Tab-separated table of N, CA, C and O in Angstrom:
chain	number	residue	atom	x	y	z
I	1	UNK	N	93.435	33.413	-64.338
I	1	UNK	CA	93.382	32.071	-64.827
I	1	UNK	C	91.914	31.665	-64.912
I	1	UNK	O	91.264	31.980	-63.915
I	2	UNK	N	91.197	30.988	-65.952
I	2	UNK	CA	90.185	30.422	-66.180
I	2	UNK	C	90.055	29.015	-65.964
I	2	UNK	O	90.656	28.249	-66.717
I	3	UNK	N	89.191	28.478	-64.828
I	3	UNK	CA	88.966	27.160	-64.546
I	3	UNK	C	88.127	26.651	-65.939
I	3	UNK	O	87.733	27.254	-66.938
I	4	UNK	N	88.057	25.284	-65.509
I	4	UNK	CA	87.036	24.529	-66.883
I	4	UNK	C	85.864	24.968	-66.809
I	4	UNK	O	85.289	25.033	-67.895
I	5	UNK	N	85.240	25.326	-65.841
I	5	UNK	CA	83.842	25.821	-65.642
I	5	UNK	C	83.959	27.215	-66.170
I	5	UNK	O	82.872	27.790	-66.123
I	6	UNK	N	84.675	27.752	-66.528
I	6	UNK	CA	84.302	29.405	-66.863
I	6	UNK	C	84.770	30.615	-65.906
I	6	UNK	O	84.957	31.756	-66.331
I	7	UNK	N	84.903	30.300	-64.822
I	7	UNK	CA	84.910	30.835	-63.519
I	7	UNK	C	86.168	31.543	-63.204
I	7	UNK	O	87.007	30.727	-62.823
I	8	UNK	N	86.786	33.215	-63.225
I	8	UNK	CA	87.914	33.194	-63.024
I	8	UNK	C	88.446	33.468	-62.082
I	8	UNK	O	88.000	34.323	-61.317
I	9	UNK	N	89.706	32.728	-61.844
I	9	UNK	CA	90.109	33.311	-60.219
I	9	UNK	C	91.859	33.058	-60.592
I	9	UNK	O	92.308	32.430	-61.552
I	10	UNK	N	92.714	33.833	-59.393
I	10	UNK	CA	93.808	34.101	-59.659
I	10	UNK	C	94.862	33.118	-58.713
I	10	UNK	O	96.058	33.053	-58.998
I	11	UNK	N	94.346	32.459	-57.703
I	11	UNK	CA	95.122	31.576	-57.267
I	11	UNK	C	95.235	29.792	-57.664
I	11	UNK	O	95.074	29.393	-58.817
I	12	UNK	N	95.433	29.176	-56.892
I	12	UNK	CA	95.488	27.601	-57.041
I	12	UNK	C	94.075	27.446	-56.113
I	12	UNK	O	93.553	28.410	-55.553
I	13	UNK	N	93.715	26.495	-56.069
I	13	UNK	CA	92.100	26.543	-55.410
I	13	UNK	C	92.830	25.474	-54.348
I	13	UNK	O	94.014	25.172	-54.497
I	14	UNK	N	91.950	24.885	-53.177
I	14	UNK	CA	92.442	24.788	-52.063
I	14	UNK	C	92.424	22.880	-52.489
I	14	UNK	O	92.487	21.970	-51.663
I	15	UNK	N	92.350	22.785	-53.540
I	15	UNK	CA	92.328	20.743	-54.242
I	15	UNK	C	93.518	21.097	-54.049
I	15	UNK	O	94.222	20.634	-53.152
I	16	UNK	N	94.086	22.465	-55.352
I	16	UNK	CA	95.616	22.440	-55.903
I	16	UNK	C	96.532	22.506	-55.046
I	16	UNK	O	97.629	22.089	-55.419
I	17	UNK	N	96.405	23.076	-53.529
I	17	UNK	CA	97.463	23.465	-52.687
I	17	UNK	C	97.492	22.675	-51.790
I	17	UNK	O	97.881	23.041	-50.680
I	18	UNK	N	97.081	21.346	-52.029
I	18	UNK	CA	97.245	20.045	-50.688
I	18	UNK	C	95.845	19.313	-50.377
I	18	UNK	O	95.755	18.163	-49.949
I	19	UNK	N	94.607	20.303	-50.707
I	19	UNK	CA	93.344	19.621	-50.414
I	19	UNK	C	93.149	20.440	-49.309
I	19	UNK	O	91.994	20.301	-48.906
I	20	UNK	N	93.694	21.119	-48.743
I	20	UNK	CA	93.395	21.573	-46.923
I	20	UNK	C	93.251	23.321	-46.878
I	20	UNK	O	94.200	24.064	-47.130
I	21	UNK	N	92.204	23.684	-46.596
I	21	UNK	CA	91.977	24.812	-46.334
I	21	UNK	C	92.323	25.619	-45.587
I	21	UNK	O	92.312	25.397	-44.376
I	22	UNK	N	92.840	27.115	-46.257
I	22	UNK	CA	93.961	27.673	-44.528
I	22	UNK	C	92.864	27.393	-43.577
I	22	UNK	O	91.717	27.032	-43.837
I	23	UNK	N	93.479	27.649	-42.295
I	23	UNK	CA	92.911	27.286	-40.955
I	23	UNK	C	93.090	29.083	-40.495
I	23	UNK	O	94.032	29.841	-40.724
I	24	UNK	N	91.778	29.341	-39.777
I	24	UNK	CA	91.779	30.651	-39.673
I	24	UNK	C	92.035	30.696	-38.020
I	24	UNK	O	91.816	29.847	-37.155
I	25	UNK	N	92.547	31.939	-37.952
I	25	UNK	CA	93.524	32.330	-36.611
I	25	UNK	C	92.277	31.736	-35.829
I	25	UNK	O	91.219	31.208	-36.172
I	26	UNK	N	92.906	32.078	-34.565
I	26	UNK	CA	91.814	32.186	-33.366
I	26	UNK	C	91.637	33.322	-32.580
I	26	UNK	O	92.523	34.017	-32.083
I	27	UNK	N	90.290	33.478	-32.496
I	27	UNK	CA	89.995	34.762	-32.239
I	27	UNK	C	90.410	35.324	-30.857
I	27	UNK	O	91.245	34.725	-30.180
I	28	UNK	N	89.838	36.459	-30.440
I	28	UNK	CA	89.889	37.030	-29.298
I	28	UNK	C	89.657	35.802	-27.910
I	28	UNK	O	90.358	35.407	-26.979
I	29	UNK	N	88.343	35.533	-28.395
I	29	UNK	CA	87.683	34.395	-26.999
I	29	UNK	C	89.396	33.616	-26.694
I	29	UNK	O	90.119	33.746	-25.706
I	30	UNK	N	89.685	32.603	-28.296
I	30	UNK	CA	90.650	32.008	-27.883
I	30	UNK	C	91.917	32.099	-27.159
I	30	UNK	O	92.468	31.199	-26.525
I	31	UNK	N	92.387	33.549	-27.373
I	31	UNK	CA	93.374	34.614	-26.777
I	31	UNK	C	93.173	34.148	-25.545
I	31	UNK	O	93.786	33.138	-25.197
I	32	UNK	N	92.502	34.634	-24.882
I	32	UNK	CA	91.885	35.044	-23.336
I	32	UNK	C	91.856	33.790	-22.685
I	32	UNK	O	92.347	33.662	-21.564
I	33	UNK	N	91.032	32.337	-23.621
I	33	UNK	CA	90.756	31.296	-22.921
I	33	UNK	C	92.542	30.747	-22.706
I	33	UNK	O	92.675	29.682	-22.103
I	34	UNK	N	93.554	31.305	-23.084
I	34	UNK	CA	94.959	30.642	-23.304
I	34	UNK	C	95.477	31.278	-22.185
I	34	UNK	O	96.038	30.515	-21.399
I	35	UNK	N	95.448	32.733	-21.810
I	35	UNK	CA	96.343	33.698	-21.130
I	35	UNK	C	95.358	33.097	-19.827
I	35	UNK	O	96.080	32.720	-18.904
I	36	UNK	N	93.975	32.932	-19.561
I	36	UNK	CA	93.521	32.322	-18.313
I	36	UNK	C	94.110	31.216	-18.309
I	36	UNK	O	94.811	31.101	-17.304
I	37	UNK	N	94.155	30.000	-19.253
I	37	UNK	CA	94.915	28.663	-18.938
I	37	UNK	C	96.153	28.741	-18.355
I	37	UNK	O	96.434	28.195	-17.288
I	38	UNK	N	97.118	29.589	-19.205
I	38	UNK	CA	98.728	29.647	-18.474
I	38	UNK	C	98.920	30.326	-17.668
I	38	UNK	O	100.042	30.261	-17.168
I	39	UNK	N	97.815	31.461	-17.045
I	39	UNK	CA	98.239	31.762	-15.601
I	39	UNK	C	97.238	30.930	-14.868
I	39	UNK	O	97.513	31.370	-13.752
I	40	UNK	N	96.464	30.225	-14.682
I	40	UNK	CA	96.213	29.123	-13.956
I	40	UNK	C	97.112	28.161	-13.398
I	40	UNK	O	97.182	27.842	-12.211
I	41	UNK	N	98.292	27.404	-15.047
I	41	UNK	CA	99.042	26.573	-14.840
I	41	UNK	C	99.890	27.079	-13.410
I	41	UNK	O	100.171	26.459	-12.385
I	42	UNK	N	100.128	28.343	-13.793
I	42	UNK	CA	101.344	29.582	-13.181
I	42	UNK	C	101.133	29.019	-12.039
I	42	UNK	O	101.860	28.187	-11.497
I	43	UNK	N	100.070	29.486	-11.619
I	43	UNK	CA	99.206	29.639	-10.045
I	43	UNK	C	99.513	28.182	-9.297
I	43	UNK	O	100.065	28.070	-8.202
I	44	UNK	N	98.995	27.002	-10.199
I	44	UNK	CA	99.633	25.835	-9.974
I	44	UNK	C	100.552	25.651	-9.166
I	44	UNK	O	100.568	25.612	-7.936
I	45	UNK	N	101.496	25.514	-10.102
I	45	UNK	CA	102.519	25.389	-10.367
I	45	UNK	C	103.652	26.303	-8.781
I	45	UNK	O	104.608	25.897	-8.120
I	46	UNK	N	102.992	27.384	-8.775
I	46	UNK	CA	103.799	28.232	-7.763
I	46	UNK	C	103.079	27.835	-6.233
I	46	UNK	O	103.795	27.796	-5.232
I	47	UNK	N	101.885	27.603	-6.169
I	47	UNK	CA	101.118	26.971	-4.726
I	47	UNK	C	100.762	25.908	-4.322
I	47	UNK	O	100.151	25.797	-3.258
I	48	UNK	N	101.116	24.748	-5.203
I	48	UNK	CA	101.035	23.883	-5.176
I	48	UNK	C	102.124	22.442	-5.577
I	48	UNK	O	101.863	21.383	-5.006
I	49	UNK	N	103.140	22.487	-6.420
I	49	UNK	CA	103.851	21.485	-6.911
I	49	UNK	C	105.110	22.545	-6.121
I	49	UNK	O	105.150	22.273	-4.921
I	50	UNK	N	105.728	23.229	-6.358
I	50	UNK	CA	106.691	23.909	-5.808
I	50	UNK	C	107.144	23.337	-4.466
I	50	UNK	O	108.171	22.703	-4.221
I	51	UNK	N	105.659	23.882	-3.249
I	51	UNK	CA	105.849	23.402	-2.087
I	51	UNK	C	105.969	21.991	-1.655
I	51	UNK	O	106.553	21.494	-0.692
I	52	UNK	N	105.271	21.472	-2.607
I	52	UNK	CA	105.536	20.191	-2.081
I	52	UNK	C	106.466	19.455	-2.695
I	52	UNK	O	106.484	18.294	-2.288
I	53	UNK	N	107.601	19.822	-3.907
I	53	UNK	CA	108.668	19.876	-3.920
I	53	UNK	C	109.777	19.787	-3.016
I	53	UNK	O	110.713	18.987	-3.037
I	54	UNK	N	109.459	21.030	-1.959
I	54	UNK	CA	110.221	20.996	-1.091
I	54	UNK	C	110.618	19.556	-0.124
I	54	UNK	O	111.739	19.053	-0.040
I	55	UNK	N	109.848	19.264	0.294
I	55	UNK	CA	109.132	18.106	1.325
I	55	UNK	C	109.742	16.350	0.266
I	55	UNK	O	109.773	15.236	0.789
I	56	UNK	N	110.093	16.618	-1.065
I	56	UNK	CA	111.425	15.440	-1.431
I	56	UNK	C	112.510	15.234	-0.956
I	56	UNK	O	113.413	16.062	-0.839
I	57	UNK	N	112.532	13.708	-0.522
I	57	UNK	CA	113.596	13.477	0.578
I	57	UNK	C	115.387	13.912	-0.267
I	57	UNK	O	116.479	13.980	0.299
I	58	UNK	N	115.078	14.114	-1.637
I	58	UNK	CA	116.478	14.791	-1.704
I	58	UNK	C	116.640	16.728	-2.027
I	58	UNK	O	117.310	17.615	-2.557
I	59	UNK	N	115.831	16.509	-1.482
I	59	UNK	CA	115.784	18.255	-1.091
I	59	UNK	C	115.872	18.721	0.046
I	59	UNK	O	115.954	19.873	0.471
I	60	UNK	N	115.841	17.375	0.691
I	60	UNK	CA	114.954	17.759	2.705
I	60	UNK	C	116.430	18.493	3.609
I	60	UNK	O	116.409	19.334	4.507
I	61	UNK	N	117.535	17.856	3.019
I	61	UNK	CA	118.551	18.595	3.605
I	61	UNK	C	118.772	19.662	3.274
I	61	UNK	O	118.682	20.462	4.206
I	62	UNK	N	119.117	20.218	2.041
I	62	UNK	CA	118.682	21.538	1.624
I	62	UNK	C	118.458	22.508	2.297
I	62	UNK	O	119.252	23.294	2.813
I	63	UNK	N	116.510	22.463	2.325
I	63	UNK	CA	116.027	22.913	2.891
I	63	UNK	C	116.344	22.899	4.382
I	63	UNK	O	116.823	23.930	4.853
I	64	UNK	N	116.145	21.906	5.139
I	64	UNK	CA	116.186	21.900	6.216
I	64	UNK	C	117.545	22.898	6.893
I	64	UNK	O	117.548	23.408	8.014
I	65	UNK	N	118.590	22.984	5.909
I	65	UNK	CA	119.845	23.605	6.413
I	65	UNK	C	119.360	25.128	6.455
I	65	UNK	O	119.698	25.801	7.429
I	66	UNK	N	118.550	25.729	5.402
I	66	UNK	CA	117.982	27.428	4.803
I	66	UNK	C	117.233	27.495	5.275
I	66	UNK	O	116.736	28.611	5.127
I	67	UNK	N	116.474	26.629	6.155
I	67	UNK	CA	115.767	27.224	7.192
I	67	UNK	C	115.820	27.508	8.373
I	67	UNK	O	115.022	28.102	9.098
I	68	UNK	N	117.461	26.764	8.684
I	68	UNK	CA	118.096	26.792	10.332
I	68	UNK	C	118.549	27.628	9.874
I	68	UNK	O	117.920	28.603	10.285
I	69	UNK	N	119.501	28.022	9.053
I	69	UNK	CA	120.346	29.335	9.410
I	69	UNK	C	119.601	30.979	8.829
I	69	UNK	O	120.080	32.091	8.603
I	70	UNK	N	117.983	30.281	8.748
I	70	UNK	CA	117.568	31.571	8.218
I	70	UNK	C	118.165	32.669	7.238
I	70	UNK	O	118.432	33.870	7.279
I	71	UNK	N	118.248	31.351	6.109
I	71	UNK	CA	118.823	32.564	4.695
I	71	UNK	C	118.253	32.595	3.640
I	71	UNK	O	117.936	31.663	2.900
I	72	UNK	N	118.061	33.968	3.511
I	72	UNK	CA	117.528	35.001	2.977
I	72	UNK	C	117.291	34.266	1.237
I	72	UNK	O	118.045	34.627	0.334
I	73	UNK	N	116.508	33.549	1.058
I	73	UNK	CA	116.859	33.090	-0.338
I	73	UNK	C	116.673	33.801	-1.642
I	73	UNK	O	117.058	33.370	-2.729
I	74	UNK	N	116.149	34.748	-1.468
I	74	UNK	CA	115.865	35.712	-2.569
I	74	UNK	C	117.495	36.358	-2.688
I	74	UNK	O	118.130	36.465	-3.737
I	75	UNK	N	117.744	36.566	-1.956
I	75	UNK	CA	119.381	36.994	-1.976
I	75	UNK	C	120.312	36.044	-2.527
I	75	UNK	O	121.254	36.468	-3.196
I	76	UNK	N	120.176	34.911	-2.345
I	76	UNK	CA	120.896	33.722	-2.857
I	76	UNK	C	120.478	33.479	-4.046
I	76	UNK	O	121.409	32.842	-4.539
I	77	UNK	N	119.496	33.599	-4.994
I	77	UNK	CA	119.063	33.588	-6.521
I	77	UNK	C	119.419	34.819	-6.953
I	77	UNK	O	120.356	34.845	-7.751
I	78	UNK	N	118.897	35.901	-6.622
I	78	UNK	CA	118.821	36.994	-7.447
I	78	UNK	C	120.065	38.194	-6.983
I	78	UNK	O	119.900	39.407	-7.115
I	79	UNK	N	121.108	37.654	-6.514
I	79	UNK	CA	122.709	38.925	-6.421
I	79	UNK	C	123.547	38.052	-6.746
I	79	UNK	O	123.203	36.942	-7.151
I	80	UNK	N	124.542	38.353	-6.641
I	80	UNK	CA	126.077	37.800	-6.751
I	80	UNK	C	126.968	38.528	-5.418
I	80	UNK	O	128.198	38.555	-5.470
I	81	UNK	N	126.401	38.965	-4.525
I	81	UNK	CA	127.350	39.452	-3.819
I	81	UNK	C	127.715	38.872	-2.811
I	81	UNK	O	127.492	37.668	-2.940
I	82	UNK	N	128.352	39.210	-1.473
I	82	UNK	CA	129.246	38.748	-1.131
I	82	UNK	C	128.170	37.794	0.372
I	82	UNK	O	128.281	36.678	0.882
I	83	UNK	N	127.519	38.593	0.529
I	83	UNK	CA	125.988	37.408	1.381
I	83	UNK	C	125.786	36.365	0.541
I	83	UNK	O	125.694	35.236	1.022
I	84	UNK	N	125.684	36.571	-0.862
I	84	UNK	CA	125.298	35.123	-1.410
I	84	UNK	C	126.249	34.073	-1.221
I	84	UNK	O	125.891	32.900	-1.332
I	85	UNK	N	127.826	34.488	-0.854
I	85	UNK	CA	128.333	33.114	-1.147
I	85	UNK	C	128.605	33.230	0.118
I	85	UNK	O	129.701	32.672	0.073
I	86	UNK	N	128.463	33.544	1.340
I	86	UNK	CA	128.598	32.878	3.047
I	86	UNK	C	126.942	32.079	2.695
I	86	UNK	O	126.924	30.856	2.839
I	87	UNK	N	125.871	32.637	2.338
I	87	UNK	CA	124.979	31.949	2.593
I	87	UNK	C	125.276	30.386	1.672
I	87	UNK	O	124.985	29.333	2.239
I	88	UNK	N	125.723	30.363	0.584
I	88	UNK	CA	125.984	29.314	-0.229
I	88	UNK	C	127.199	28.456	0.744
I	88	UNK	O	126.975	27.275	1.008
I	89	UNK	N	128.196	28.973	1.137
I	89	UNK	CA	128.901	28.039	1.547
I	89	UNK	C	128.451	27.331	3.066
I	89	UNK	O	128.807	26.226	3.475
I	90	UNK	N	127.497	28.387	3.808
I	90	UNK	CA	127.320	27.769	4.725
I	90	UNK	C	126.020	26.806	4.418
I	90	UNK	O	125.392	26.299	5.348
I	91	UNK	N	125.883	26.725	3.881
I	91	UNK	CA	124.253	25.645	3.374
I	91	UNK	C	125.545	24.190	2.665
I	91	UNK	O	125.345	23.019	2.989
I	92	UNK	N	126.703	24.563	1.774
I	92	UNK	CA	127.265	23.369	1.362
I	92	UNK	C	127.485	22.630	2.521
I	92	UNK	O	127.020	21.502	2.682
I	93	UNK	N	128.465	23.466	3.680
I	93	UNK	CA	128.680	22.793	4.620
I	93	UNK	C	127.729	21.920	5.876
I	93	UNK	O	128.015	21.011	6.655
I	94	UNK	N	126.749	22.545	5.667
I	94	UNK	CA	125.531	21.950	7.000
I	94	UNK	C	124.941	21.138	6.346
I	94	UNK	O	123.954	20.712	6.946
I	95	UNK	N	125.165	20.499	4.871
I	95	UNK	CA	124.876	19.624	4.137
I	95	UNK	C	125.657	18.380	4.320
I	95	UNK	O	125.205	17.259	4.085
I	96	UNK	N	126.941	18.648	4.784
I	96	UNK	CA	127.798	17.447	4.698
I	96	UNK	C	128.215	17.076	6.085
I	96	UNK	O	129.029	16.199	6.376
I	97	UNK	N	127.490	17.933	6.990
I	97	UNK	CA	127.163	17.692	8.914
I	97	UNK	C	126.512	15.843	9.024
I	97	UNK	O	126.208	15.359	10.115
């Protein structure tokens, strides 16, 4: 295609396609400065807001019950077996003590 000036080129020029020029990726630096930001948040997030999560007065029984009967909480998220639900039922019940 030939513009009015003489000049040839084969697309729409960046007036014709909205006025706005693509926006070019972000580079490497930006990569890195993102993957340090969200494991920062991570880090946060896991040593700091978590724990003191705990320590909300509607959590306090909860907790306070999984830590008297010393259960295993990784077992209670991550199985289905048959420890998870004595530990589950005995935490419902020392809830309603």
């Amino acid at each position: 295609m030939i513009s009015k000036d003489g000049n040839s080129h084969s697309g729409p020029s960046s007036e014709q396609a909205g006025g706005k020029a693509p926006r070019p990726s972000p580079g490497k630096a930006g990569g890195w400065c993102k993957l340090i930001l969200a494991l920062g948040l991570f880090w946060l997030l896991a040593q700091v807001v978590l724990p003191w999560g705990q320590t909300l007065p509607a959590l306090q029984p909860t907790m306070t019950a999984i830590r008297d009967a010393d259960v295993d909480v990784t077992t209670y998220w991550y199985t289905q077996s048959e420890k998870t639900a004595e530990a589950e039922i005995y935490v419902r019940n020392a809830q309603r003590r």
